[in-house]
mmCIF file of C-alpha atoms in Angstrom:
data_model
loop_
_atom_site.group_PDB
_atom_site.id
_atom_site.type_symbol
_atom_site.label_atom_id
_atom_site.label_comp_id
_atom_site.label_asym_id
_atom_site.label_seq_id
_atom_site.Cartn_x
_atom_site.Cartn_y
_atom_site.Cartn_z
ATOM 1 C CA MET S 1 -142.714 44.113 -59.337
ATOM 2 C CA LYS S 2 -142.151 47.753 -59.668
ATOM 3 C CA VAL S 3 -145.232 49.790 -60.987
ATOM 4 C CA PRO S 4 -144.705 52.381 -63.841
ATOM 5 C CA LYS S 5 -146.168 55.937 -63.807
ATOM 6 C CA PRO S 6 -149.753 55.589 -63.299
ATOM 7 C CA GLY S 7 -152.007 55.667 -66.538
ATOM 8 C CA GLY S 8 -155.288 54.038 -67.158
ATOM 9 C CA PRO S 9 -156.894 50.947 -65.859
ATOM 10 C CA THR S 10 -154.066 48.354 -65.278
ATOM 11 C CA VAL S 11 -153.703 45.085 -63.593
ATOM 12 C CA TYR S 12 -150.660 44.100 -61.480
ATOM 13 C CA ALA S 13 -149.707 40.701 -59.708
ATOM 14 C CA ASP S 14 -146.655 40.400 -57.459
ATOM 15 C CA PHE S 15 -145.568 38.708 -54.409
ATOM 16 C CA ARG S 16 -144.123 40.159 -50.951
ATOM 17 C CA TRP S 17 -142.412 38.627 -47.919
ATOM 18 C CA THR S 18 -144.050 39.799 -44.760
ATOM 19 C CA PRO S 19 -142.508 39.044 -41.312
ATOM 20 C CA LEU S 20 -144.930 37.391 -38.877
ATOM 21 C CA ASP S 21 -144.662 35.799 -35.447
ATOM 22 C CA ARG S 22 -143.713 31.993 -35.837
ATOM 23 C CA HIS S 23 -146.726 31.008 -33.505
ATOM 24 C CA VAL S 24 -149.176 32.876 -35.821
ATOM 25 C CA VAL S 25 -147.571 31.275 -38.743
ATOM 26 C CA LYS S 26 -148.158 27.856 -37.351
ATOM 27 C CA ARG S 27 -151.925 28.607 -36.631
ATOM 28 C CA LEU S 28 -152.329 29.668 -40.095
ATOM 29 C CA LYS S 29 -151.250 26.402 -41.565
ATOM 30 C CA LEU S 30 -149.501 27.969 -44.576
ATOM 31 C CA PRO S 31 -148.308 25.712 -47.482
ATOM 32 C CA SER S 32 -144.740 24.661 -47.469
ATOM 33 C CA GLY S 33 -142.414 26.850 -49.364
ATOM 34 C CA SER S 34 -144.193 29.947 -48.454
ATOM 35 C CA VAL S 35 -142.469 30.433 -45.179
ATOM 36 C CA GLN S 36 -138.919 30.777 -44.145
ATOM 37 C CA PRO S 37 -137.093 32.043 -41.008
ATOM 38 C CA LEU S 38 -135.881 35.740 -40.820
ATOM 39 C CA ARG S 39 -132.180 35.313 -40.737
ATOM 40 C CA ARG S 40 -131.277 37.610 -37.795
ATOM 41 C CA GLU S 41 -130.283 36.297 -34.343
ATOM 42 C CA ASP S 42 -132.243 38.874 -32.271
ATOM 43 C CA VAL S 43 -135.621 37.981 -34.136
ATOM 44 C CA ASP S 44 -135.707 34.035 -33.854
ATOM 45 C CA ASP S 45 -139.499 34.338 -33.364
ATOM 46 C CA LEU S 46 -140.173 35.925 -36.836
ATOM 47 C CA ARG S 47 -140.736 34.084 -40.130
ATOM 48 C CA LEU S 48 -140.898 35.532 -43.402
ATOM 49 C CA VAL S 49 -144.359 34.664 -45.182
ATOM 50 C CA ARG S 50 -144.677 34.916 -49.013
ATOM 51 C CA HIS S 51 -148.075 36.223 -50.090
ATOM 52 C CA GLU S 52 -149.422 36.858 -53.626
ATOM 53 C CA ALA S 53 -151.059 40.256 -54.440
ATOM 54 C CA ALA S 54 -153.201 41.150 -57.312
ATOM 55 C CA TRP S 55 -154.306 44.618 -58.042
ATOM 56 C CA LEU S 56 -156.482 46.656 -60.491
ATOM 57 C CA GLU S 57 -155.454 50.317 -60.464
ATOM 58 C CA THR S 58 -157.368 53.167 -62.337
ATOM 59 C CA ASN S 59 -157.458 56.898 -62.088
ATOM 60 C CA LEU S 60 -160.467 58.664 -60.417
ATOM 61 C CA ASN S 61 -159.355 62.010 -61.583
ATOM 62 C CA SER S 62 -156.383 64.074 -62.162
ATOM 63 C CA GLU S 63 -155.298 63.918 -58.580
ATOM 64 C CA TRP S 64 -156.476 60.530 -57.219
ATOM 65 C CA ARG S 65 -156.031 56.819 -57.943
ATOM 66 C CA ALA S 66 -158.093 53.863 -56.886
ATOM 67 C CA ALA S 67 -156.536 50.311 -56.298
ATOM 68 C CA TYR S 68 -158.731 47.248 -55.998
ATOM 69 C CA ARG S 69 -157.200 44.226 -54.344
ATOM 70 C CA LEU S 70 -158.414 41.141 -56.232
ATOM 71 C CA VAL S 71 -159.211 37.569 -55.174
ATOM 72 C CA VAL S 72 -160.675 34.808 -57.212
ATOM 73 C CA GLN S 73 -163.884 33.021 -56.514
ATOM 74 C CA GLY S 74 -165.213 30.505 -58.915
ATOM 75 C CA GLY S 75 -162.639 31.345 -61.628
ATOM 76 C CA GLU S 76 -163.753 34.922 -61.519
ATOM 77 C CA PRO S 77 -161.832 37.904 -59.934
ATOM 78 C CA VAL S 78 -163.767 39.690 -57.097
ATOM 79 C CA ILE S 79 -162.858 42.835 -54.977
ATOM 80 C CA ALA S 80 -161.539 42.061 -51.647
ATOM 81 C CA GLU S 81 -160.191 45.539 -50.704
ATOM 82 C CA LEU S 82 -160.322 49.183 -51.968
ATOM 83 C CA ARG S 83 -157.519 51.671 -51.500
ATOM 84 C CA ILE S 84 -157.552 55.351 -52.584
ATOM 85 C CA PHE S 85 -154.353 57.481 -52.662
ATOM 86 C CA PRO S 86 -152.816 60.562 -54.611
ATOM 87 C CA ARG S 87 -151.546 59.874 -58.164
ATOM 88 C CA GLU S 88 -147.826 59.824 -58.111
ATOM 89 C CA ALA S 89 -145.120 59.252 -60.849
ATOM 90 C CA GLY S 90 -142.224 56.991 -60.291
ATOM 91 C CA PRO S 91 -141.557 53.406 -59.152
ATOM 92 C CA ARG S 92 -143.593 51.788 -56.248
ATOM 93 C CA GLU S 93 -145.317 48.655 -55.230
ATOM 94 C CA PRO S 94 -148.872 47.881 -56.581
ATOM 95 C CA GLY S 95 -151.675 49.249 -54.232
ATOM 96 C CA THR S 96 -149.221 51.508 -52.448
ATOM 97 C CA TRP S 97 -147.946 55.172 -52.305
ATOM 98 C CA ARG S 98 -145.563 57.097 -50.292
ATOM 99 C CA GLY S 99 -147.739 57.517 -47.304
ATOM 100 C CA GLU S 100 -146.691 53.833 -46.414
ATOM 101 C CA TRP S 101 -143.327 55.268 -45.337
ATOM 102 C CA LEU S 102 -143.720 58.896 -45.091
ATOM 103 C CA GLY S 103 -146.881 58.644 -42.668
ATOM 104 C CA VAL S 104 -148.208 62.148 -41.689
ATOM 105 C CA ARG S 105 -145.669 63.963 -43.778
ATOM 106 C CA ALA S 106 -146.819 62.391 -47.051
ATOM 107 C CA PRO S 107 -147.930 65.072 -49.581
ATOM 108 C CA VAL S 108 -151.640 64.965 -50.747
ATOM 109 C CA PRO S 109 -153.847 67.149 -52.972
ATOM 110 C CA ARG S 110 -155.162 70.422 -51.544
ATOM 111 C CA GLY S 111 -158.186 69.843 -49.184
ATOM 112 C CA GLY S 112 -157.391 66.005 -49.121
ATOM 113 C CA LEU S 113 -159.800 63.212 -50.071
ATOM 114 C CA MET S 114 -163.312 64.736 -50.641
ATOM 115 C CA ALA S 115 -166.727 63.323 -51.049
ATOM 116 C CA ARG S 116 -166.932 64.454 -54.692
ATOM 117 C CA THR S 117 -163.961 62.206 -55.272
ATOM 118 C CA LEU S 118 -165.531 59.262 -53.750
ATOM 119 C CA ARG S 119 -168.533 59.598 -55.763
ATOM 120 C CA ARG S 120 -166.455 58.793 -58.771
ATOM 121 C CA LEU S 121 -165.948 55.114 -57.485
ATOM 122 C CA ARG S 122 -167.675 52.488 -59.658
ATOM 123 C CA PRO S 123 -166.707 49.166 -58.237
ATOM 124 C CA GLY S 124 -169.150 47.587 -60.573
ATOM 125 C CA ILE S 125 -167.056 48.409 -63.881
ATOM 126 C CA VAL S 126 -163.996 46.555 -62.260
ATOM 127 C CA PRO S 127 -164.758 43.176 -63.409
ATOM 128 C CA ALA S 128 -165.413 44.453 -67.062
ATOM 129 C CA GLN S 129 -162.198 46.493 -66.863
ATOM 130 C CA LEU S 130 -160.194 43.648 -65.622
ATOM 131 C CA GLY S 131 -161.742 41.337 -68.270
ATOM 132 C CA GLU S 132 -161.016 43.621 -71.042
ATOM 133 C CA ILE S 133 -157.248 43.904 -69.883
ATOM 134 C CA LEU S 134 -156.688 40.096 -69.421
ATOM 135 C CA ASP S 135 -158.422 39.547 -72.827
ATOM 136 C CA ALA S 136 -155.956 41.938 -74.550
ATOM 137 C CA LEU S 137 -152.977 40.425 -72.594
ATOM 138 C CA SER S 138 -153.958 36.894 -73.520
ATOM 139 C CA ALA S 139 -154.335 37.862 -77.097
ATOM 140 C CA ARG S 140 -151.012 39.465 -77.203
ATOM 141 C CA PHE S 141 -148.866 37.105 -75.094
ATOM 142 C CA GLY S 142 -150.623 33.752 -75.546
ATOM 143 C CA PRO S 143 -150.684 30.605 -73.335
ATOM 144 C CA SER S 144 -147.464 31.708 -71.270
ATOM 145 C CA LEU S 145 -149.771 33.992 -69.399
ATOM 146 C CA PHE S 146 -151.514 31.177 -67.950
ATOM 147 C CA GLU S 147 -148.435 29.335 -66.515
ATOM 148 C CA ALA S 148 -147.580 29.158 -62.892
ATOM 149 C CA ASP S 149 -145.333 32.196 -63.186
ATOM 150 C CA GLY S 150 -147.389 34.084 -65.516
ATOM 151 C CA LEU S 151 -149.696 36.961 -64.768
ATOM 152 C CA MET S 152 -153.033 34.821 -65.003
ATOM 153 C CA GLY S 153 -151.477 31.785 -63.418
ATOM 154 C CA ARG S 154 -150.609 34.051 -60.376
ATOM 155 C CA LEU S 155 -154.222 35.217 -60.267
ATOM 156 C CA GLU S 156 -155.342 31.640 -60.424
ATOM 157 C CA LEU S 157 -157.609 32.396 -63.477
ATOM 158 C CA PRO S 158 -158.334 29.253 -65.612
ATOM 159 C CA ALA S 159 -156.568 29.079 -68.999
ATOM 160 C CA ASN S 160 -160.155 28.492 -70.598
ATOM 161 C CA ARG S 161 -161.597 31.700 -69.161
ATOM 162 C CA PRO S 162 -164.203 32.988 -71.489
ATOM 163 C CA PRO S 163 -163.876 36.359 -73.106
ATOM 164 C CA ALA S 164 -165.331 39.415 -71.672
ATOM 165 C CA SER S 165 -168.051 39.589 -74.169
ATOM 166 C CA ALA S 166 -169.225 36.067 -73.274
ATOM 167 C CA ARG S 167 -169.295 36.746 -69.498
ATOM 168 C CA ARG S 168 -172.211 37.975 -67.434
ATOM 169 C CA GLY S 169 -173.058 41.638 -67.355
ATOM 170 C CA ARG S 170 -173.727 44.468 -69.701
ATOM 171 C CA THR S 171 -172.513 43.786 -73.508
ATOM 172 C CA PRO S 172 -169.460 46.008 -73.877
ATOM 173 C CA LEU S 173 -169.949 49.087 -75.698
ATOM 174 C CA PRO S 174 -167.705 49.866 -78.900
ATOM 175 C CA ASP S 175 -165.193 52.641 -78.842
ATOM 176 C CA ALA S 176 -167.274 54.605 -81.272
ATOM 177 C CA PHE S 177 -170.095 54.953 -78.637
ATOM 178 C CA TYR S 178 -167.722 56.392 -76.228
ATOM 179 C CA ALA S 179 -166.084 58.721 -78.735
ATOM 180 C CA SER S 180 -169.582 59.997 -79.789
ATOM 181 C CA LEU S 181 -170.600 60.478 -76.047
ATOM 182 C CA ALA S 182 -167.517 62.521 -75.244
ATOM 183 C CA HIS S 183 -167.999 64.517 -78.472
ATOM 184 C CA SER S 184 -171.563 65.454 -77.318
ATOM 185 C CA TYR S 185 -170.287 66.293 -73.884
ATOM 186 C CA VAL S 186 -167.436 68.694 -75.162
ATOM 187 C CA ARG S 187 -169.948 70.250 -77.836
ATOM 188 C CA ALA S 188 -172.219 71.069 -74.655
ATOM 189 C CA LEU S 189 -169.285 72.502 -72.748
ATOM 190 C CA ARG S 190 -168.465 74.786 -75.918
ATOM 191 C CA ALA S 191 -171.913 75.888 -76.296
ATOM 192 C CA GLY S 192 -171.793 77.372 -72.672
ATOM 193 C CA THR S 193 -174.068 74.864 -71.136
ATOM 194 C CA ARG S 194 -173.891 75.150 -67.305
ATOM 195 C CA GLN S 195 -174.990 71.582 -66.749
ATOM 196 C CA PRO S 196 -173.361 69.711 -69.864
ATOM 197 C CA VAL S 197 -174.086 66.245 -68.141
ATOM 198 C CA GLU S 198 -177.747 66.897 -67.885
ATOM 199 C CA ALA S 199 -177.989 68.265 -71.442
ATOM 200 C CA VAL S 200 -176.202 64.870 -72.790
ATOM 201 C CA ALA S 201 -178.545 62.847 -70.677
ATOM 202 C CA LYS S 202 -181.497 64.642 -72.093
ATOM 203 C CA LYS S 203 -180.487 64.183 -75.776
ATOM 204 C CA ARG S 204 -179.636 60.614 -75.240
ATOM 205 C CA LYS S 205 -182.618 59.898 -73.083
ATOM 206 C CA LEU S 206 -180.545 58.318 -70.293
ATOM 207 C CA SER S 207 -180.530 58.896 -66.485
ATOM 208 C CA LEU S 208 -178.041 61.391 -65.143
ATOM 209 C CA ALA S 209 -176.195 58.544 -63.022
ATOM 210 C CA ARG S 210 -175.805 56.431 -66.261
ATOM 211 C CA VAL S 211 -174.437 59.335 -68.182
ATOM 212 C CA ARG S 212 -172.053 60.152 -65.495
ATOM 213 C CA ASP S 213 -170.809 56.534 -65.361
ATOM 214 C CA LEU S 214 -170.420 56.444 -69.068
ATOM 215 C CA LEU S 215 -168.459 59.634 -69.174
ATOM 216 C CA HIS S 216 -166.123 58.427 -66.375
ATOM 217 C CA LYS S 217 -165.460 55.245 -68.565
ATOM 218 C CA ALA S 218 -164.946 57.507 -71.609
ATOM 219 C CA ARG S 219 -162.285 59.436 -69.538
ATOM 220 C CA VAL S 220 -160.649 56.331 -68.140
ATOM 221 C CA ARG S 221 -160.578 54.580 -71.532
ATOM 222 C CA GLY S 222 -158.774 57.667 -73.164
ATOM 223 C CA PHE S 223 -161.576 59.344 -75.176
ATOM 224 C CA LEU S 224 -161.956 62.346 -72.942
ATOM 225 C CA THR S 225 -159.552 64.195 -70.796
ATOM 226 C CA PHE S 226 -159.876 64.757 -66.972
ATOM 227 C CA PRO S 227 -161.018 68.214 -65.943
ATOM 228 C CA SER S 228 -158.240 70.593 -65.050
ATOM 229 C CA LYS S 229 -159.850 71.069 -61.510
ATOM 230 C CA GLN S 230 -161.294 68.321 -59.330
ATOM 231 C CA GLY S 231 -165.294 68.426 -59.226
ATOM 232 C CA ARG S 232 -165.618 70.784 -62.013
ATOM 233 C CA ALA S 233 -167.032 70.191 -65.622
ATOM 234 C CA GLY S 234 -164.569 69.964 -68.460
ATOM 235 C CA GLY S 235 -162.375 67.906 -70.635
ATOM 236 C CA MET S 236 -161.407 67.832 -74.375
ATOM 237 C CA LEU S 237 -161.559 65.111 -76.997
ATOM 238 C CA THR S 238 -158.322 63.006 -77.164
ATOM 239 C CA PRO S 239 -156.544 62.047 -80.508
ATOM 240 C CA LYS S 240 -157.893 58.507 -79.772
ATOM 241 C CA ALA S 241 -161.494 59.869 -79.831
ATOM 242 C CA GLN S 242 -160.967 61.965 -82.801
ATOM 243 C CA ALA S 243 -159.480 58.941 -84.728
ATOM 244 C CA VAL S 244 -162.398 56.869 -83.801
ATOM 245 C CA LEU S 245 -164.869 59.510 -84.892
ATOM 246 C CA LYS S 246 -163.204 60.025 -88.208
ATOM 247 C CA ALA S 247 -163.081 56.403 -88.908
ATOM 248 C CA ALA S 248 -166.733 55.848 -88.141
ATOM 249 C CA GLN S 249 -167.599 59.056 -90.278
ATOM 250 C CA LYS S 250 -165.747 57.312 -93.209
ATOM 251 C CA LYS S 251 -167.815 54.198 -92.863
ATOM 252 C CA GLY S 252 -170.862 56.338 -93.324
ATOM 253 C CA GLY S 253 -172.666 54.742 -90.544
ATOM 254 C CA ARG S 254 -174.219 56.373 -87.331
ATOM 255 C CA HIS S 255 -172.624 55.544 -84.038
ATOM 256 C CA GLY S 256 -173.534 55.623 -80.413
ATOM 257 C CA THR S 257 -177.366 55.827 -80.719
ATOM 258 C CA THR S 258 -179.231 54.620 -77.642
ATOM 259 C CA ARG S 259 -181.601 52.517 -79.787
ATOM 260 C CA GLN S 260 -178.522 50.692 -81.489
ATOM 261 C CA ARG S 261 -176.834 50.025 -78.150
ATOM 262 C CA GLY S 262 -179.988 49.055 -76.233
ATOM 263 C CA LEU S 263 -179.112 51.649 -73.424
#
């Protein structure tokens, strides 16, 4: 399965054939149908092994992307591996980039992978992101998604999997909250505040770490653009955020207060 141009959080499932030594294959005791000989006379010792792969990919900023390899434990997806690579356009395999075949000649953002980019990693939000994505796909495509060849079937997720709102963890926040938070952040930027995150945290009576995490989610979910330069404050309200704020204003209700949302 080829992956389109990277966007927001997206889940992919595919399978690949990997050549392994036949003695290794024998020790692994793999299920029948997942192994076949590599049909070349000079490599009789190799076998092709089919393996399933499931990835959730999300943007860290305007230059880097994170890919989480997923496995299933007790009917719930968990992270088994983390990869970080440059954001690239064009077709590729899930969880991979041009460095797979270009090696040391692969182009990367100036300065390479820096500590401030790593601080954007939020493995804890992956289950919620995946849950929301799968819930939306299930609502759109129906039971076929749970069949053996369907996306959820290949992830080995049960058909009666409860919705994200019913699973453990924080109650998902509404779009109006993220749009309001993004609006507060942009207002602080336009006011010339040197520390806009701190200003929002003080106004909302939240910790700095919590506000940073929420602002990252707001960017990933399309309410706030990423800054033009890595590690710098910045961003603008997106049309999606403006539409949500406008709809909330028409309803005449307050949105995004800490007391209402229990933050």
